[in-house]
Coordinates of C-alpha atoms in Angstrom, one line a residue:
M1 CA 124.7 103.8 78.8
S2 CA 125.0 101.5 76.2
S3 CA 123.8 97.9 76.2
T4 CA 123.6 94.9 73.7
Q5 CA 122.1 95.6 70.4
P6 CA 118.8 97.0 71.1
L7 CA 115.8 95.4 69.6
T8 CA 114.6 97.9 66.9
D9 CA 112.4 97.5 63.9
P10 CA 114.4 96.9 60.7
V11 CA 111.9 99.0 58.6
R12 CA 111.9 102.7 59.3
P13 CA 108.0 103.6 59.0
A14 CA 106.6 106.6 57.1
R15 CA 104.8 107.8 60.3
P16 CA 106.3 107.3 63.9
G17 CA 103.5 105.1 65.2
E18 CA 103.8 102.6 62.2
W19 CA 106.3 100.8 63.9
V20 CA 104.0 98.5 65.6
D21 CA 103.1 96.8 62.1
T22 CA 106.5 95.6 62.3
G23 CA 107.2 95.4 65.7
F24 CA 108.6 92.8 68.0
G25 CA 105.9 90.4 69.7
L26 CA 106.3 88.2 72.7
A27 CA 106.9 85.3 70.0
D28 CA 110.1 87.0 68.6
I29 CA 112.0 88.0 71.7
G30 CA 114.3 85.3 72.9
H31 CA 113.9 83.9 76.5
D32 CA 117.7 84.5 76.9
R33 CA 117.3 88.4 76.2
F34 CA 116.4 89.5 79.3
S35 CA 116.6 87.4 82.8
L36 CA 112.8 86.8 84.1
R37 CA 114.5 86.0 87.7
I38 CA 114.4 89.1 89.8
S39 CA 116.3 89.0 93.2
T40 CA 113.9 90.4 96.1
D41 CA 116.4 92.2 97.9
R42 CA 116.4 95.3 95.3
Y43 CA 113.1 96.0 96.6
T44 CA 113.7 95.8 100.4
S45 CA 117.7 96.2 101.1
R46 CA 118.8 99.6 102.6
D47 CA 122.1 98.5 101.1
F48 CA 120.6 98.2 97.6
A49 CA 118.9 101.4 97.8
E50 CA 122.0 103.2 98.7
R51 CA 123.9 101.7 95.7
E52 CA 120.9 103.0 93.6
R53 CA 121.0 106.6 94.8
E54 CA 124.8 106.7 94.1
S55 CA 124.5 104.5 90.8
I56 CA 121.1 105.8 89.3
W57 CA 119.9 108.6 91.0
M58 CA 122.6 110.8 90.9
K59 CA 123.9 110.0 87.6
V60 CA 120.3 109.8 85.2
W61 CA 118.2 112.6 83.9
Q62 CA 114.7 112.7 85.6
V63 CA 111.5 114.8 85.3
A64 CA 111.2 117.4 87.6
G65 CA 108.2 119.1 86.3
R66 CA 106.5 120.8 83.4
V67 CA 107.2 123.6 81.7
D68 CA 104.1 125.2 82.3
E69 CA 104.6 125.3 85.7
L70 CA 107.1 128.6 84.9
P71 CA 105.3 130.8 82.5
E72 CA 106.9 133.8 83.4
V73 CA 110.3 135.3 83.8
G74 CA 111.3 134.7 87.6
D75 CA 109.1 131.9 88.0
W76 CA 110.8 129.2 90.3
K77 CA 110.3 125.9 91.8
V78 CA 112.6 123.5 94.3
F79 CA 113.4 120.0 93.0
E80 CA 114.7 117.5 95.4
I81 CA 115.7 113.9 95.1
Y82 CA 116.7 112.5 98.0
D83 CA 118.7 115.2 100.4
Q84 CA 120.0 117.0 96.9
S85 CA 118.0 120.3 96.3
F86 CA 117.9 122.6 93.3
I87 CA 116.3 125.5 91.9
L88 CA 114.5 125.3 88.5
V89 CA 113.8 129.0 87.0
R90 CA 113.1 130.8 84.0
G91 CA 115.4 133.5 83.5
K92 CA 115.3 137.1 81.3
D93 CA 116.3 135.0 78.3
D94 CA 113.0 133.0 78.8
R95 CA 115.3 129.9 79.4
I96 CA 114.7 127.4 82.0
R97 CA 118.1 126.9 84.3
G98 CA 118.6 124.8 87.3
F99 CA 121.2 125.7 90.2
V100 CA 122.2 124.3 93.4
N101 CA 119.6 125.3 96.0
A102 CA 122.5 126.3 98.3
C103 CA 124.0 129.8 99.0
R104 CA 127.8 130.1 98.0
H105 CA 128.5 131.4 101.3
R106 CA 127.7 129.3 103.9
G107 CA 125.5 126.8 102.1
N108 CA 122.2 127.9 103.3
P109 CA 119.1 126.5 101.1
L110 CA 117.8 129.8 99.2
C111 CA 114.2 128.6 98.4
T112 CA 111.5 126.3 99.4
G113 CA 108.3 125.5 97.3
K114 CA 108.0 127.6 94.5
G115 CA 107.5 131.5 93.8
N116 CA 108.3 134.3 91.5
T117 CA 111.4 136.8 92.0
Q118 CA 113.7 138.8 90.4
R119 CA 116.7 138.0 92.5
F120 CA 117.2 134.9 94.9
M121 CA 118.4 136.5 98.8
C122 CA 119.6 134.1 101.0
Q123 CA 117.9 134.9 104.6
Y124 CA 121.1 134.2 106.8
H125 CA 123.4 136.7 105.7
L126 CA 121.7 138.6 102.6
W127 CA 123.8 137.5 99.9
S128 CA 121.6 137.6 96.8
Y129 CA 121.9 136.2 93.3
D130 CA 120.1 137.2 89.8
L131 CA 117.8 134.9 87.6
E132 CA 121.0 133.4 85.7
G133 CA 122.7 132.7 89.2
K134 CA 125.1 135.3 89.1
L135 CA 126.3 136.7 92.8
R136 CA 125.0 140.4 92.8
G137 CA 124.8 141.7 96.3
V138 CA 126.9 140.8 99.5
L139 CA 125.9 142.5 102.6
R140 CA 128.6 145.0 103.7
E141 CA 131.0 144.4 100.6
R142 CA 132.9 147.6 100.9
V143 CA 134.1 146.3 104.6
L144 CA 134.4 142.7 103.6
G145 CA 137.0 143.7 100.7
P146 CA 136.8 142.5 97.3
I147 CA 134.9 139.0 96.7
D148 CA 134.8 137.0 93.3
K149 CA 131.2 137.3 92.1
D150 CA 131.9 134.8 89.2
D151 CA 133.6 132.3 91.3
N152 CA 131.2 132.6 94.2
S153 CA 127.8 132.6 91.8
L154 CA 125.4 129.7 92.2
I155 CA 126.4 126.0 91.4
P156 CA 124.5 125.3 88.2
A157 CA 122.8 122.2 87.7
S158 CA 121.9 119.9 84.6
V159 CA 118.5 120.8 83.6
D160 CA 116.9 120.5 79.9
T161 CA 113.4 120.2 78.4
F162 CA 111.6 117.9 76.3
A163 CA 107.6 117.6 75.5
G164 CA 107.0 120.1 77.8
F165 CA 108.5 118.3 80.7
I166 CA 111.4 119.9 82.7
F167 CA 114.2 117.3 83.2
V168 CA 117.4 117.6 85.8
N169 CA 120.3 115.5 86.2
P170 CA 122.3 115.7 89.5
D171 CA 125.4 114.6 87.7
P172 CA 127.1 118.4 86.8
N173 CA 128.8 116.1 84.0
A174 CA 125.6 114.7 82.6
E175 CA 125.3 113.7 78.7
P176 CA 123.0 115.7 76.9
L177 CA 119.2 115.4 77.3
A178 CA 118.7 114.7 73.8
D179 CA 121.4 111.9 73.7
Y180 CA 120.1 110.3 76.9
L181 CA 116.7 110.0 75.2
G182 CA 118.0 109.2 71.9
P183 CA 116.7 110.5 68.4
E184 CA 114.2 107.4 68.2
V185 CA 112.1 108.7 71.7
A186 CA 111.9 112.2 70.0
E187 CA 110.5 111.1 67.0
M188 CA 108.0 108.9 68.1
L189 CA 106.5 111.1 70.7
A190 CA 106.4 114.3 68.4
P191 CA 103.3 113.7 67.0
Y192 CA 101.3 113.7 70.1
R193 CA 102.2 117.4 71.1
L194 CA 102.8 116.7 74.4
D195 CA 104.2 120.2 75.0
E196 CA 100.7 121.4 74.1
M197 CA 98.7 119.5 76.5
V198 CA 97.3 120.7 79.8
T199 CA 97.5 119.2 83.1
V200 CA 94.4 118.0 84.3
M201 CA 95.4 115.7 87.2
D202 CA 98.4 116.3 89.7
V203 CA 98.5 114.2 92.7
R204 CA 101.4 113.2 95.1
E205 CA 101.6 110.9 97.9
K206 CA 103.8 108.5 99.8
L207 CA 103.5 104.8 99.4
D208 CA 104.6 101.9 101.4
C209 CA 106.3 100.2 98.7
N210 CA 109.8 100.3 96.7
W211 CA 109.7 102.8 93.8
K212 CA 110.5 99.9 91.6
V213 CA 107.1 98.1 92.7
V214 CA 105.4 101.2 91.1
V215 CA 107.6 101.0 87.6
D216 CA 106.8 97.2 87.4
A217 CA 103.2 97.4 88.3
F218 CA 102.6 99.7 85.5
S219 CA 105.1 97.7 82.9
E220 CA 102.5 95.2 82.3
G221 CA 99.1 94.0 81.6
Y222 CA 99.3 90.9 83.0
H223 CA 97.5 91.9 86.3
I224 CA 94.4 93.2 84.6
N225 CA 92.6 89.7 85.0
G226 CA 93.3 89.9 88.9
I227 CA 92.9 93.6 89.8
H228 CA 91.1 95.0 87.0
P229 CA 88.3 92.5 85.9
E230 CA 85.6 95.0 85.2
L231 CA 87.9 96.0 82.5
L232 CA 87.2 92.5 80.8
K233 CA 83.7 93.4 80.3
V234 CA 84.7 96.4 77.3
I235 CA 88.4 95.4 76.3
N236 CA 89.6 92.2 74.9
I237 CA 92.9 91.0 76.3
D238 CA 95.3 89.0 73.8
P239 CA 98.8 89.1 74.9
S240 CA 100.0 87.8 71.6
T241 CA 99.3 91.0 69.9
S242 CA 101.4 93.3 71.7
R243 CA 104.2 95.1 70.2
H244 CA 107.5 96.0 71.8
R245 CA 110.4 98.0 71.1
F246 CA 113.4 98.4 73.3
M247 CA 116.1 101.3 72.7
D248 CA 118.7 100.6 75.6
E249 CA 117.2 101.9 78.9
H250 CA 113.7 103.0 77.6
C251 CA 111.3 101.2 75.7
V252 CA 107.5 101.5 74.3
S253 CA 105.2 98.8 74.0
V254 CA 101.3 98.5 73.0
A255 CA 98.5 96.2 73.2
P256 CA 96.0 97.1 70.6
F257 CA 92.5 98.1 72.0
E258 CA 89.7 96.0 71.0
V259 CA 86.1 96.0 72.7
A260 CA 85.7 92.5 74.4
G261 CA 82.9 90.0 72.6
V262 CA 83.5 91.4 68.8
N263 CA 82.9 87.8 67.8
T264 CA 80.2 86.6 70.2
Y265 CA 78.1 89.9 70.8
G266 CA 76.0 92.1 68.5
P267 CA 76.8 95.4 67.2
E268 CA 74.5 96.9 70.1
E269 CA 76.4 95.3 72.6
Q270 CA 79.6 96.3 71.2
V271 CA 78.5 99.8 71.0
Q272 CA 77.6 99.6 74.7
G273 CA 81.0 98.4 75.6
I274 CA 82.4 101.7 74.1
R275 CA 79.8 104.0 76.0
E276 CA 81.0 102.0 79.0
L277 CA 84.7 103.0 78.7
P278 CA 84.4 106.6 80.6
G279 CA 84.1 104.7 83.6
T280 CA 87.8 103.8 83.4
F281 CA 89.1 106.2 80.9
P282 CA 87.4 109.5 81.6
T283 CA 88.8 111.3 78.3
V284 CA 86.5 109.0 76.3
T285 CA 83.4 111.2 77.1
A286 CA 84.4 114.0 74.7
V287 CA 84.6 111.6 71.9
L288 CA 81.1 109.8 72.3
P289 CA 78.9 112.4 70.6
R290 CA 80.8 112.0 67.6
F291 CA 81.0 108.4 68.3
E292 CA 77.3 108.2 68.3
E293 CA 76.7 109.9 65.4
L294 CA 79.0 107.5 63.3
V295 CA 77.1 104.4 64.8
D296 CA 73.6 105.8 63.8
G297 CA 75.0 106.1 60.2
Y298 CA 75.0 102.6 60.2
R299 CA 71.1 102.2 61.8
T300 CA 68.2 101.2 58.8
E301 CA 65.1 101.4 60.4
G302 CA 66.6 101.3 63.9
V303 CA 68.5 97.9 62.9
L304 CA 72.3 98.5 63.7
E305 CA 74.7 96.7 61.3
F306 CA 78.3 96.8 60.1
P307 CA 79.5 96.7 56.8
E308 CA 82.8 94.7 56.4
G309 CA 85.8 96.5 57.9
V310 CA 83.8 98.4 60.2
T311 CA 83.9 97.9 63.6
V312 CA 83.5 99.5 67.0
R313 CA 87.3 100.1 66.8
T314 CA 87.4 102.0 63.6
L315 CA 84.4 104.2 64.4
L316 CA 86.0 105.0 67.6
Q317 CA 89.2 105.9 65.6
Q318 CA 87.4 107.8 63.2
A319 CA 85.4 109.7 65.9
T320 CA 88.6 110.6 67.8
R321 CA 90.3 112.0 64.8
D322 CA 87.3 113.9 63.9
T323 CA 87.0 115.3 67.5
L324 CA 90.5 116.4 68.1
T325 CA 90.8 117.7 64.6
G326 CA 87.6 119.7 65.1
Q327 CA 89.1 121.4 68.0
G328 CA 92.1 122.4 66.1
L329 CA 94.9 119.0 67.0
D330 CA 96.7 118.2 64.1
V331 CA 96.8 114.5 64.1
S332 CA 98.0 114.1 60.7
G333 CA 101.3 112.4 62.2
L334 CA 99.1 109.9 64.1
T335 CA 98.1 106.4 63.2
D336 CA 94.6 105.4 63.2
A337 CA 95.6 103.1 65.9
Q338 CA 97.0 105.8 68.1
M339 CA 93.5 107.3 68.3
S340 CA 92.4 104.3 69.9
D341 CA 95.5 102.2 71.3
N342 CA 97.4 103.6 74.5
H343 CA 101.0 103.4 73.3
G344 CA 103.0 102.7 77.3
W345 CA 106.6 104.3 77.5
V346 CA 108.9 103.6 80.3
L347 CA 111.7 106.2 80.1
F348 CA 114.5 105.0 82.3
P349 CA 114.6 105.2 85.6
N350 CA 110.9 106.2 87.0
F351 CA 108.9 107.4 84.0
F352 CA 106.0 105.3 82.7
M353 CA 103.6 107.1 80.3
T354 CA 100.5 105.7 78.6
I355 CA 99.6 108.2 75.6
R356 CA 97.2 107.8 72.6
A357 CA 95.7 111.0 70.2
G358 CA 95.1 114.0 72.8
E359 CA 95.7 112.3 76.1
A360 CA 98.5 111.0 78.5
T361 CA 98.8 109.9 81.8
V362 CA 102.4 110.0 83.4
I363 CA 103.1 108.0 86.9
L364 CA 106.5 108.9 88.5
A365 CA 108.0 106.9 91.1
L366 CA 110.6 108.4 93.6
P367 CA 112.6 106.6 96.2
D368 CA 111.9 107.5 99.7
P369 CA 113.9 110.5 100.7
D370 CA 115.3 109.0 103.9
G371 CA 116.3 105.9 101.8
D372 CA 113.9 103.7 103.4
P373 CA 113.5 100.7 100.5
N374 CA 109.9 99.8 101.8
R375 CA 108.7 103.2 100.7
C376 CA 108.5 105.7 98.1
V377 CA 106.7 108.5 96.6
W378 CA 104.5 108.2 93.8
H379 CA 103.5 111.3 91.4
I380 CA 100.0 110.9 89.3
S381 CA 99.4 113.6 86.3
S382 CA 97.0 113.6 83.3
Y383 CA 97.6 115.5 80.0
M384 CA 94.9 116.9 77.8
W385 CA 95.1 118.6 74.7
L386 CA 92.5 121.0 74.6
P387 CA 91.6 124.0 72.7
P388 CA 93.2 127.2 73.7
E389 CA 90.5 129.1 74.8
V390 CA 88.9 126.9 77.2
R391 CA 92.9 125.6 78.7
G392 CA 92.1 127.7 81.6
S393 CA 89.3 126.2 82.6
F394 CA 90.4 122.3 83.1
Q395 CA 94.2 122.6 84.3
V396 CA 94.7 121.8 87.9
E397 CA 96.4 122.8 90.9
P398 CA 99.0 120.3 92.5
V399 CA 97.3 117.9 95.1
R400 CA 99.5 116.8 97.9
V401 CA 97.9 114.0 99.9
E402 CA 99.2 113.8 103.3
E403 CA 96.4 111.0 104.8
P404 CA 97.2 108.0 103.1
G405 CA 94.0 106.6 101.3
S406 CA 92.0 110.4 101.6
F407 CA 92.3 110.8 97.9
Q408 CA 90.0 108.7 95.4
Y409 CA 91.6 108.1 92.5
F410 CA 89.4 106.7 89.4
L411 CA 88.6 103.0 89.7
A412 CA 92.0 101.6 87.6
L413 CA 94.2 103.5 89.2
Q414 CA 92.7 103.2 92.7
Q415 CA 93.3 99.3 92.3
D416 CA 96.8 99.8 91.7
Y417 CA 97.3 101.8 94.5
E418 CA 96.1 99.6 96.8
Q419 CA 97.7 96.7 95.2
M420 CA 101.3 97.9 95.3
P421 CA 101.6 98.0 99.0
R422 CA 100.2 94.4 99.2
Q423 CA 103.1 93.2 97.3
Q424 CA 105.7 95.1 99.1
R425 CA 104.5 93.2 102.1
G426 CA 104.9 89.9 100.8
L427 CA 108.8 90.9 99.3
R428 CA 109.3 91.1 102.7
N429 CA 109.0 87.5 103.6
K430 CA 112.9 86.6 104.3
G431 CA 112.1 83.2 102.4
L432 CA 111.3 84.4 99.3
D433 CA 114.6 85.4 97.4
H434 CA 113.8 86.3 94.0
M435 CA 110.5 86.5 91.9
T436 CA 110.1 84.7 88.9
L437 CA 108.6 86.7 85.5
V438 CA 106.7 85.5 82.7
K439 CA 107.3 86.3 79.5
E440 CA 104.3 88.9 79.4
E441 CA 106.3 91.0 81.5
I442 CA 109.2 91.3 79.3
V443 CA 109.0 95.1 79.7
I444 CA 109.7 94.7 83.6
A445 CA 112.6 92.4 82.9
H446 CA 114.1 95.1 80.3
F447 CA 113.7 98.0 82.7
H448 CA 115.8 95.6 85.7
A449 CA 118.5 94.5 82.8
A450 CA 119.1 98.7 83.0
V451 CA 119.3 99.1 86.5
D452 CA 121.7 96.0 87.0
R453 CA 123.9 97.7 84.3
Y454 CA 124.0 101.2 86.2
L455 CA 124.9 99.3 89.1
A456 CA 127.6 97.5 87.6
A457 CA 129.0 100.2 85.5
A458 CA 129.3 102.2 88.9
A459 CA 131.1 99.3 90.6
T460 CA 133.6 98.9 87.8
S461 CA 134.2 103.0 87.5

């Protein structure tokens, strides 16, 4: 898909993360760039949901899991979107392939869940297929007569990998994943070494809201004052410092991290703000010992004083770089700002990720399998780079929440979890025909512009 000329930086940075230095601020983006008026029927209309199914979900690349879910030859899992089902399997050549999850004889599904096998066997009439999808065995084949096994092998699906994720596209004629993502996405994410990170959280459950409510919620920080007030105690929110880069369907944004009260609180209070971060950002815990060492270097007879150019932000950045380097992660391709600042990525249609050096959190929003526009499935996963010798101790098994509200997320995520269904209830009011975005929510506007382009393309094809 292509759009109008994308907003991209005019200067190619030496390191990918340096795009922030010349990136576009809110003041640089014209008010007419994207529509800030979003109709509410796209969140509540079953007809709109059906159009999305055919125009978007059956046409786009979407994350179906992590490569490390299929570590051994013969490991497989099923990925489903609406009523479409696909088998993902690691073959004998170590390549991950995808197939339509249906026997070529009478259409019976071959698999549910996940497992390991050397041959897929249909339990209906015992036709079997190898890991490359080729039909190998047919019950009473000699009696039935010759069957063209090439013509009756499993139907291949479009599958590829990127940054440790497995992507699936239901469209058999899909453009290559590399073209869909584009070279900028690959170049900018490469230094983080996402493919080497370990899954430390993996939770999936149904939500009573449209899938786009989830994407919207995590695409802006305008709601922090209202939903996450405790963050204001430790983080300074200044929209004028945010930077954005738009790449057709995808985008990345960053609001530089700074401890609240730098200009009003003394050094000790600022240091205490960093100490309180693990309550919201648990992975900061690993960096605190080195941070405290660096802070102590600026204490004289118990008095803490920072010279010009040194702040708790710069010390947190140095502590993060030192800690990760000491663990064995090469962070030379990341800027100092990427040690502390979370970059927010939206990969169309449903992938949102915050990422900084050594860690990432991904939120996937999937439409309701039955097409109910007022429901969706959200999938939260967090990843960390860890030394190889300890990775197995931190990797977790997936959690599938059956009872709504029974799983307790960390504070900020729990607050979002509770807010999104509330918004959906408001959107269902028939008297409300549109939402009005503010410029601080420009990423939401960009996302909906991509939705509109896919719908329009389908309508004219």
